[in-house]
Amino acid sequence: MPRFFIDASSIRGSGVFITGADADHIRVLRMKPGDHLVLCDGAGTDYSCRIIRLGEGMAEAEILHSGPSLSEPSVDCAVYAGFAKGDRVDYLVQKCTEAGASSIVFFLSERCVARPDAKAVPKKLERFRRIAEEAAKQSGRGRIPEIGFLMDFDSAILAAAKAELRLFMYETGERQTIREAIESARTFASCSIVTGPEGGFEPQEAEKAARN
């Protein structure tokens, strides 16, 4: 069944008004009054709807019933990723969204090859958010992950340290498997996963992560 994300302000009583690109997409799909679709407010609530009217650049739907999105994970998982070059970041956004990440935050670390300046970041984030929205639609998510960018490693580590379970992906030294780390943590509601760029992390970065 077609799935679209809407702004909560589009909901008026038992009706929903769809405009812009989503309304155009409904026309491309050749949907008509009486057809069913799922609308999501992006905050974890799904609305099963029936189209009742189509107009120029708009569609109106009737809400049949609503409820929590059953596809959302029970754990709030934030991914912190060293910024990579090329289309690797696009792929990461897509797959992390499909896997259930609540947020994806890129950061710059010592071994980052691609290093966008502050002026270039807003445009990149805009593209990443579009990729996340499309991936959320395709995978039946009830939320679109928040996408962020931090200009330094320290900020990423301090943010990641706030989660109950904190996972740092590092290929050398003493380590646990992901399964061991999760099982030893037992019960947790939030998790952060920190992963590096193409070349991984410098030893001093790993030490700083361990201290935090």
PDB file of C-alpha atoms in Angstrom:
ATOM      1  CA  MET A   1       0.000   0.000   0.000  1.00  0.00           C
ATOM      2  CA  PRO A   2       1.419   3.461  -0.879  1.00  0.00           C
ATOM      3  CA  ARG A   3       2.934   5.261   2.092  1.00  0.00           C
ATOM      4  CA  PHE A   4       3.535   9.008   2.519  1.00  0.00           C
ATOM      5  CA  PHE A   5       4.921  11.207   5.284  1.00  0.00           C
ATOM      6  CA  ILE A   6       2.877  14.278   6.133  1.00  0.00           C
ATOM      7  CA  ASP A   7       3.134  17.238   8.465  1.00  0.00           C
ATOM      8  CA  ALA A   8       0.824  16.940  11.476  1.00  0.00           C
ATOM      9  CA  SER A   9      -0.686  20.308  10.527  1.00  0.00           C
ATOM     10  CA  SER A  10      -2.166  18.650   7.415  1.00  0.00           C
ATOM     11  CA  ILE A  11      -4.551  16.658   9.633  1.00  0.00           C
ATOM     12  CA  ARG A  12      -7.856  18.432  10.234  1.00  0.00           C
ATOM     13  CA  GLY A  13     -10.280  16.387  12.269  1.00  0.00           C
ATOM     14  CA  SER A  14     -10.878  13.140  10.399  1.00  0.00           C
ATOM     15  CA  GLY A  15      -9.486  14.520   7.153  1.00  0.00           C
ATOM     16  CA  VAL A  16      -6.004  14.983   5.714  1.00  0.00           C
ATOM     17  CA  PHE A  17      -4.971  17.386   2.961  1.00  0.00           C
ATOM     18  CA  ILE A  18      -1.995  16.363   0.840  1.00  0.00           C
ATOM     19  CA  THR A  19      -0.218  18.880  -1.371  1.00  0.00           C
ATOM     20  CA  GLY A  20       3.052  19.368  -3.232  1.00  0.00           C
ATOM     21  CA  ALA A  21       5.240  16.487  -4.390  1.00  0.00           C
ATOM     22  CA  ASP A  22       3.179  13.857  -2.556  1.00  0.00           C
ATOM     23  CA  ALA A  23      -0.016  14.968  -4.298  1.00  0.00           C
ATOM     24  CA  ASP A  24       1.833  14.771  -7.606  1.00  0.00           C
ATOM     25  CA  HIS A  25       3.084  11.299  -6.697  1.00  0.00           C
ATOM     26  CA  ILE A  26      -0.487  10.161  -6.001  1.00  0.00           C
ATOM     27  CA  ARG A  27      -1.396  11.233  -9.538  1.00  0.00           C
ATOM     28  CA  VAL A  28       1.640   9.440 -10.983  1.00  0.00           C
ATOM     29  CA  LEU A  29       0.478   6.284  -9.210  1.00  0.00           C
ATOM     30  CA  ARG A  30      -2.926   6.805 -10.901  1.00  0.00           C
ATOM     31  CA  MET A  31      -4.717   6.586  -7.598  1.00  0.00           C
ATOM     32  CA  LYS A  32      -8.362   7.639  -7.514  1.00  0.00           C
ATOM     33  CA  PRO A  33     -11.087   8.357  -4.942  1.00  0.00           C
ATOM     34  CA  GLY A  34     -11.794   5.212  -2.943  1.00  0.00           C
ATOM     35  CA  ASP A  35      -8.195   3.994  -3.049  1.00  0.00           C
ATOM     36  CA  HIS A  36      -6.439   3.350   0.263  1.00  0.00           C
ATOM     37  CA  LEU A  37      -3.047   4.625   1.443  1.00  0.00           C
ATOM     38  CA  VAL A  38      -1.054   4.998   4.649  1.00  0.00           C
ATOM     39  CA  LEU A  39      -0.044   8.428   5.911  1.00  0.00           C
ATOM     40  CA  CYS A  40       2.513   8.884   8.679  1.00  0.00           C
ATOM     41  CA  ASP A  41       3.131  11.992  10.767  1.00  0.00           C
ATOM     42  CA  GLY A  42       6.851  11.208  11.075  1.00  0.00           C
ATOM     43  CA  ALA A  43       6.539  10.890  14.847  1.00  0.00           C
ATOM     44  CA  GLY A  44       5.576   7.224  14.922  1.00  0.00           C
ATOM     45  CA  THR A  45       1.819   7.315  14.206  1.00  0.00           C
ATOM     46  CA  ASP A  46       0.329   5.706  11.089  1.00  0.00           C
ATOM     47  CA  TYR A  47      -3.021   6.736   9.611  1.00  0.00           C
ATOM     48  CA  SER A  48      -4.910   4.307   7.370  1.00  0.00           C
ATOM     49  CA  CYS A  49      -6.773   6.519   4.918  1.00  0.00           C
ATOM     50  CA  ARG A  50      -9.077   6.500   1.902  1.00  0.00           C
ATOM     51  CA  ILE A  51      -8.829   9.101  -0.839  1.00  0.00           C
ATOM     52  CA  ILE A  52     -12.060  11.075  -1.150  1.00  0.00           C
ATOM     53  CA  ARG A  53     -11.084  13.896  -3.498  1.00  0.00           C
ATOM     54  CA  LEU A  54      -8.382  14.766  -6.011  1.00  0.00           C
ATOM     55  CA  GLY A  55      -7.721  18.232  -7.348  1.00  0.00           C
ATOM     56  CA  GLU A  56      -5.006  20.233  -9.051  1.00  0.00           C
ATOM     57  CA  GLY A  57      -1.903  19.786  -6.896  1.00  0.00           C
ATOM     58  CA  MET A  58      -3.841  18.370  -3.947  1.00  0.00           C
ATOM     59  CA  ALA A  59      -5.542  15.299  -2.556  1.00  0.00           C
ATOM     60  CA  GLU A  60      -7.933  14.910   0.342  1.00  0.00           C
ATOM     61  CA  ALA A  61      -8.173  11.689   2.348  1.00  0.00           C
ATOM     62  CA  GLU A  62     -10.423  10.414   5.100  1.00  0.00           C
ATOM     63  CA  ILE A  63      -8.782   8.860   8.180  1.00  0.00           C
ATOM     64  CA  LEU A  64     -10.238   5.395   8.804  1.00  0.00           C
ATOM     65  CA  HIS A  65      -8.108   4.548  11.839  1.00  0.00           C
ATOM     66  CA  SER A  66      -4.746   5.405  13.385  1.00  0.00           C
ATOM     67  CA  GLY A  67      -2.205   3.796  15.678  1.00  0.00           C
ATOM     68  CA  PRO A  68       1.494   3.465  16.500  1.00  0.00           C
ATOM     69  CA  SER A  69       3.712   2.353  13.647  1.00  0.00           C
ATOM     70  CA  LEU A  70       4.453  -1.323  14.264  1.00  0.00           C
ATOM     71  CA  SER A  71       7.712  -1.131  12.312  1.00  0.00           C
ATOM     72  CA  GLU A  72       9.544   1.155  14.758  1.00  0.00           C
ATOM     73  CA  PRO A  73      12.239  -0.406  17.014  1.00  0.00           C
ATOM     74  CA  SER A  74      11.806  -0.344  20.798  1.00  0.00           C
ATOM     75  CA  VAL A  75      15.345   1.048  21.202  1.00  0.00           C
ATOM     76  CA  ASP A  76      16.274   4.610  20.270  1.00  0.00           C
ATOM     77  CA  CYS A  77      19.465   4.066  18.219  1.00  0.00           C
ATOM     78  CA  ALA A  78      21.691   6.939  17.074  1.00  0.00           C
ATOM     79  CA  VAL A  79      24.453   6.310  14.523  1.00  0.00           C
ATOM     80  CA  TYR A  80      27.544   8.560  14.611  1.00  0.00           C
ATOM     81  CA  ALA A  81      29.615   8.115  11.454  1.00  0.00           C
ATOM     82  CA  GLY A  82      32.945   9.581  10.379  1.00  0.00           C
ATOM     83  CA  PHE A  83      32.260  11.438   7.133  1.00  0.00           C
ATOM     84  CA  ALA A  84      33.241   9.361   4.099  1.00  0.00           C
ATOM     85  CA  LYS A  85      33.838  10.309   0.478  1.00  0.00           C
ATOM     86  CA  GLY A  86      31.667   9.734  -2.573  1.00  0.00           C
ATOM     87  CA  ASP A  87      28.329   7.947  -2.412  1.00  0.00           C
ATOM     88  CA  ARG A  88      29.245   5.959   0.701  1.00  0.00           C
ATOM     89  CA  VAL A  89      27.447   8.480   2.894  1.00  0.00           C
ATOM     90  CA  ASP A  90      24.285   8.200   0.754  1.00  0.00           C
ATOM     91  CA  TYR A  91      24.399   4.423   1.139  1.00  0.00           C
ATOM     92  CA  LEU A  92      24.915   4.714   4.898  1.00  0.00           C
ATOM     93  CA  VAL A  93      21.899   7.026   5.278  1.00  0.00           C
ATOM     94  CA  GLN A  94      19.739   4.684   3.226  1.00  0.00           C
ATOM     95  CA  LYS A  95      20.705   1.477   5.033  1.00  0.00           C
ATOM     96  CA  CYS A  96      20.715   2.929   8.552  1.00  0.00           C
ATOM     97  CA  THR A  97      17.232   4.310   7.923  1.00  0.00           C
ATOM     98  CA  GLU A  98      16.028   0.930   6.691  1.00  0.00           C
ATOM     99  CA  ALA A  99      17.578  -0.774   9.736  1.00  0.00           C
ATOM    100  CA  GLY A 100      15.733   1.493  12.185  1.00  0.00           C
ATOM    101  CA  ALA A 101      18.159   4.266  13.237  1.00  0.00           C
ATOM    102  CA  SER A 102      16.484   7.156  15.045  1.00  0.00           C
ATOM    103  CA  SER A 103      19.210   9.605  14.031  1.00  0.00           C
ATOM    104  CA  ILE A 104      22.329   9.686  11.876  1.00  0.00           C
ATOM    105  CA  VAL A 105      25.062  12.167  12.743  1.00  0.00           C
ATOM    106  CA  PHE A 106      28.164  12.654  10.613  1.00  0.00           C
ATOM    107  CA  PHE A 107      31.355  14.056  12.100  1.00  0.00           C
ATOM    108  CA  LEU A 108      34.909  14.897  11.059  1.00  0.00           C
ATOM    109  CA  SER A 109      37.794  12.915  12.531  1.00  0.00           C
ATOM    110  CA  GLU A 110      41.539  12.599  11.853  1.00  0.00           C
ATOM    111  CA  ARG A 111      41.316  10.113   8.985  1.00  0.00           C
ATOM    112  CA  CYS A 112      38.394  11.677   7.123  1.00  0.00           C
ATOM    113  CA  VAL A 113      39.398  12.175   3.488  1.00  0.00           C
ATOM    114  CA  ALA A 114      36.351  14.242   2.513  1.00  0.00           C
ATOM    115  CA  ARG A 115      36.147  17.350   4.687  1.00  0.00           C
ATOM    116  CA  PRO A 116      33.265  19.656   3.708  1.00  0.00           C
ATOM    117  CA  ASP A 117      33.398  23.150   5.115  1.00  0.00           C
ATOM    118  CA  ALA A 118      30.592  24.633   7.178  1.00  0.00           C
ATOM    119  CA  LYS A 119      29.073  26.384   4.134  1.00  0.00           C
ATOM    120  CA  ALA A 120      28.676  23.103   2.229  1.00  0.00           C
ATOM    121  CA  VAL A 121      27.043  21.197   5.087  1.00  0.00           C
ATOM    122  CA  PRO A 122      23.428  22.526   4.788  1.00  0.00           C
ATOM    123  CA  LYS A 123      23.123  21.389   1.155  1.00  0.00           C
ATOM    124  CA  LYS A 124      24.512  17.964   1.984  1.00  0.00           C
ATOM    125  CA  LEU A 125      22.123  17.584   4.906  1.00  0.00           C
ATOM    126  CA  GLU A 126      19.203  18.516   2.673  1.00  0.00           C
ATOM    127  CA  ARG A 127      20.132  15.714   0.261  1.00  0.00           C
ATOM    128  CA  PHE A 128      20.668  13.211   3.073  1.00  0.00           C
ATOM    129  CA  ARG A 129      17.225  14.044   4.490  1.00  0.00           C
ATOM    130  CA  ARG A 130      15.606  13.353   1.131  1.00  0.00           C
ATOM    131  CA  ILE A 131      17.391   9.994   0.966  1.00  0.00           C
ATOM    132  CA  ALA A 132      16.275   9.170   4.516  1.00  0.00           C
ATOM    133  CA  GLU A 133      12.651  10.045   3.733  1.00  0.00           C
ATOM    134  CA  GLU A 134      12.585   7.834   0.643  1.00  0.00           C
ATOM    135  CA  ALA A 135      14.222   4.965   2.541  1.00  0.00           C
ATOM    136  CA  ALA A 136      11.711   5.391   5.377  1.00  0.00           C
ATOM    137  CA  LYS A 137       8.829   5.152   2.900  1.00  0.00           C
ATOM    138  CA  GLN A 138      10.258   2.079   1.205  1.00  0.00           C
ATOM    139  CA  SER A 139      10.908   0.236   4.466  1.00  0.00           C
ATOM    140  CA  GLY A 140       7.629   1.124   6.168  1.00  0.00           C
ATOM    141  CA  ARG A 141       9.183   3.243   8.900  1.00  0.00           C
ATOM    142  CA  GLY A 142       7.038   5.375  11.182  1.00  0.00           C
ATOM    143  CA  ARG A 143       9.795   7.947  11.650  1.00  0.00           C
ATOM    144  CA  ILE A 144      12.305   9.699   9.448  1.00  0.00           C
ATOM    145  CA  PRO A 145      15.707   9.725  11.183  1.00  0.00           C
ATOM    146  CA  GLU A 146      17.122  13.093  12.134  1.00  0.00           C
ATOM    147  CA  ILE A 147      20.280  13.858  10.155  1.00  0.00           C
ATOM    148  CA  GLY A 148      23.026  15.991  11.671  1.00  0.00           C
ATOM    149  CA  PHE A 149      26.646  17.027  11.191  1.00  0.00           C
ATOM    150  CA  LEU A 150      29.309  17.777  13.789  1.00  0.00           C
ATOM    151  CA  MET A 151      32.557  19.434  12.762  1.00  0.00           C
ATOM    152  CA  ASP A 152      34.783  17.558  15.230  1.00  0.00           C
ATOM    153  CA  PHE A 153      35.293  14.164  16.852  1.00  0.00           C
ATOM    154  CA  ASP A 154      35.051  15.415  20.452  1.00  0.00           C
ATOM    155  CA  SER A 155      31.499  16.708  19.945  1.00  0.00           C
ATOM    156  CA  ALA A 156      30.437  13.374  18.472  1.00  0.00           C
ATOM    157  CA  ILE A 157      31.870  11.398  21.400  1.00  0.00           C
ATOM    158  CA  LEU A 158      30.253  13.635  24.008  1.00  0.00           C
ATOM    159  CA  ALA A 159      26.882  13.318  22.274  1.00  0.00           C
ATOM    160  CA  ALA A 160      27.196   9.543  21.853  1.00  0.00           C
ATOM    161  CA  ALA A 161      28.156   9.118  25.514  1.00  0.00           C
ATOM    162  CA  LYS A 162      24.648  10.171  26.603  1.00  0.00           C
ATOM    163  CA  ALA A 163      23.095   6.872  25.429  1.00  0.00           C
ATOM    164  CA  GLU A 164      22.604   3.965  27.820  1.00  0.00           C
ATOM    165  CA  LEU A 165      24.492   1.520  25.572  1.00  0.00           C
ATOM    166  CA  ARG A 166      27.526   3.030  23.824  1.00  0.00           C
ATOM    167  CA  LEU A 167      29.181   1.045  21.010  1.00  0.00           C
ATOM    168  CA  PHE A 168      32.466   2.183  19.454  1.00  0.00           C
ATOM    169  CA  MET A 169      33.520   0.322  16.308  1.00  0.00           C
ATOM    170  CA  TYR A 170      37.279  -0.215  16.511  1.00  0.00           C
ATOM    171  CA  GLU A 171      39.316  -2.884  14.757  1.00  0.00           C
ATOM    172  CA  THR A 172      42.255  -3.225  17.176  1.00  0.00           C
ATOM    173  CA  GLY A 173      42.932  -3.697  20.883  1.00  0.00           C
ATOM    174  CA  GLU A 174      40.647  -5.241  23.481  1.00  0.00           C
ATOM    175  CA  ARG A 175      37.133  -5.602  22.216  1.00  0.00           C
ATOM    176  CA  GLN A 176      33.803  -7.362  22.489  1.00  0.00           C
ATOM    177  CA  THR A 177      31.600  -8.596  19.699  1.00  0.00           C
ATOM    178  CA  ILE A 178      28.418  -6.596  19.153  1.00  0.00           C
ATOM    179  CA  ARG A 179      26.414  -9.542  20.487  1.00  0.00           C
ATOM    180  CA  GLU A 180      28.504  -9.661  23.681  1.00  0.00           C
ATOM    181  CA  ALA A 181      28.141  -5.925  24.246  1.00  0.00           C
ATOM    182  CA  ILE A 182      24.376  -6.025  23.786  1.00  0.00           C
ATOM    183  CA  GLU A 183      23.875  -9.088  25.962  1.00  0.00           C
ATOM    184  CA  SER A 184      26.040  -7.687  28.762  1.00  0.00           C
ATOM    185  CA  ALA A 185      24.018  -4.456  28.739  1.00  0.00           C
ATOM    186  CA  ARG A 186      20.796  -6.439  29.246  1.00  0.00           C
ATOM    187  CA  THR A 187      18.005  -3.823  29.217  1.00  0.00           C
ATOM    188  CA  PHE A 188      18.429  -0.427  27.589  1.00  0.00           C
ATOM    189  CA  ALA A 189      16.186   2.088  25.823  1.00  0.00           C
ATOM    190  CA  SER A 190      18.856   4.086  23.995  1.00  0.00           C
ATOM    191  CA  CYS A 191      21.972   3.138  22.069  1.00  0.00           C
ATOM    192  CA  SER A 192      24.718   4.975  20.199  1.00  0.00           C
ATOM    193  CA  ILE A 193      26.934   3.413  17.529  1.00  0.00           C
ATOM    194  CA  VAL A 194      30.129   5.277  16.609  1.00  0.00           C
ATOM    195  CA  THR A 195      31.887   4.222  13.429  1.00  0.00           C
ATOM    196  CA  GLY A 196      34.844   5.772  11.624  1.00  0.00           C
ATOM    197  CA  PRO A 197      35.566   6.921   8.082  1.00  0.00           C
ATOM    198  CA  GLU A 198      37.371   4.781   5.466  1.00  0.00           C
ATOM    199  CA  GLY A 199      40.635   4.637   7.413  1.00  0.00           C
ATOM    200  CA  GLY A 200      39.119   4.021  10.838  1.00  0.00           C
ATOM    201  CA  PHE A 201      40.197   5.840  13.982  1.00  0.00           C
ATOM    202  CA  GLU A 202      43.538   7.085  15.266  1.00  0.00           C
ATOM    203  CA  PRO A 203      44.649   5.362  18.510  1.00  0.00           C
ATOM    204  CA  GLN A 204      44.253   8.573  20.501  1.00  0.00           C
ATOM    205  CA  GLU A 205      40.676   8.918  19.276  1.00  0.00           C
ATOM    206  CA  ALA A 206      39.889   5.406  20.474  1.00  0.00           C
ATOM    207  CA  GLU A 207      41.469   6.200  23.846  1.00  0.00           C
ATOM    208  CA  LYS A 208      39.380   9.360  24.148  1.00  0.00           C
ATOM    209  CA  ALA A 209      36.233   7.372  23.321  1.00  0.00           C
ATOM    210  CA  ALA A 210      37.087   4.800  26.005  1.00  0.00           C
ATOM    211  CA  ARG A 211      37.615   7.536  28.610  1.00  0.00           C
ATOM    212  CA  ASN A 212      34.136   8.889  27.825  1.00  0.00           C
TER     213      ASN A 212
END
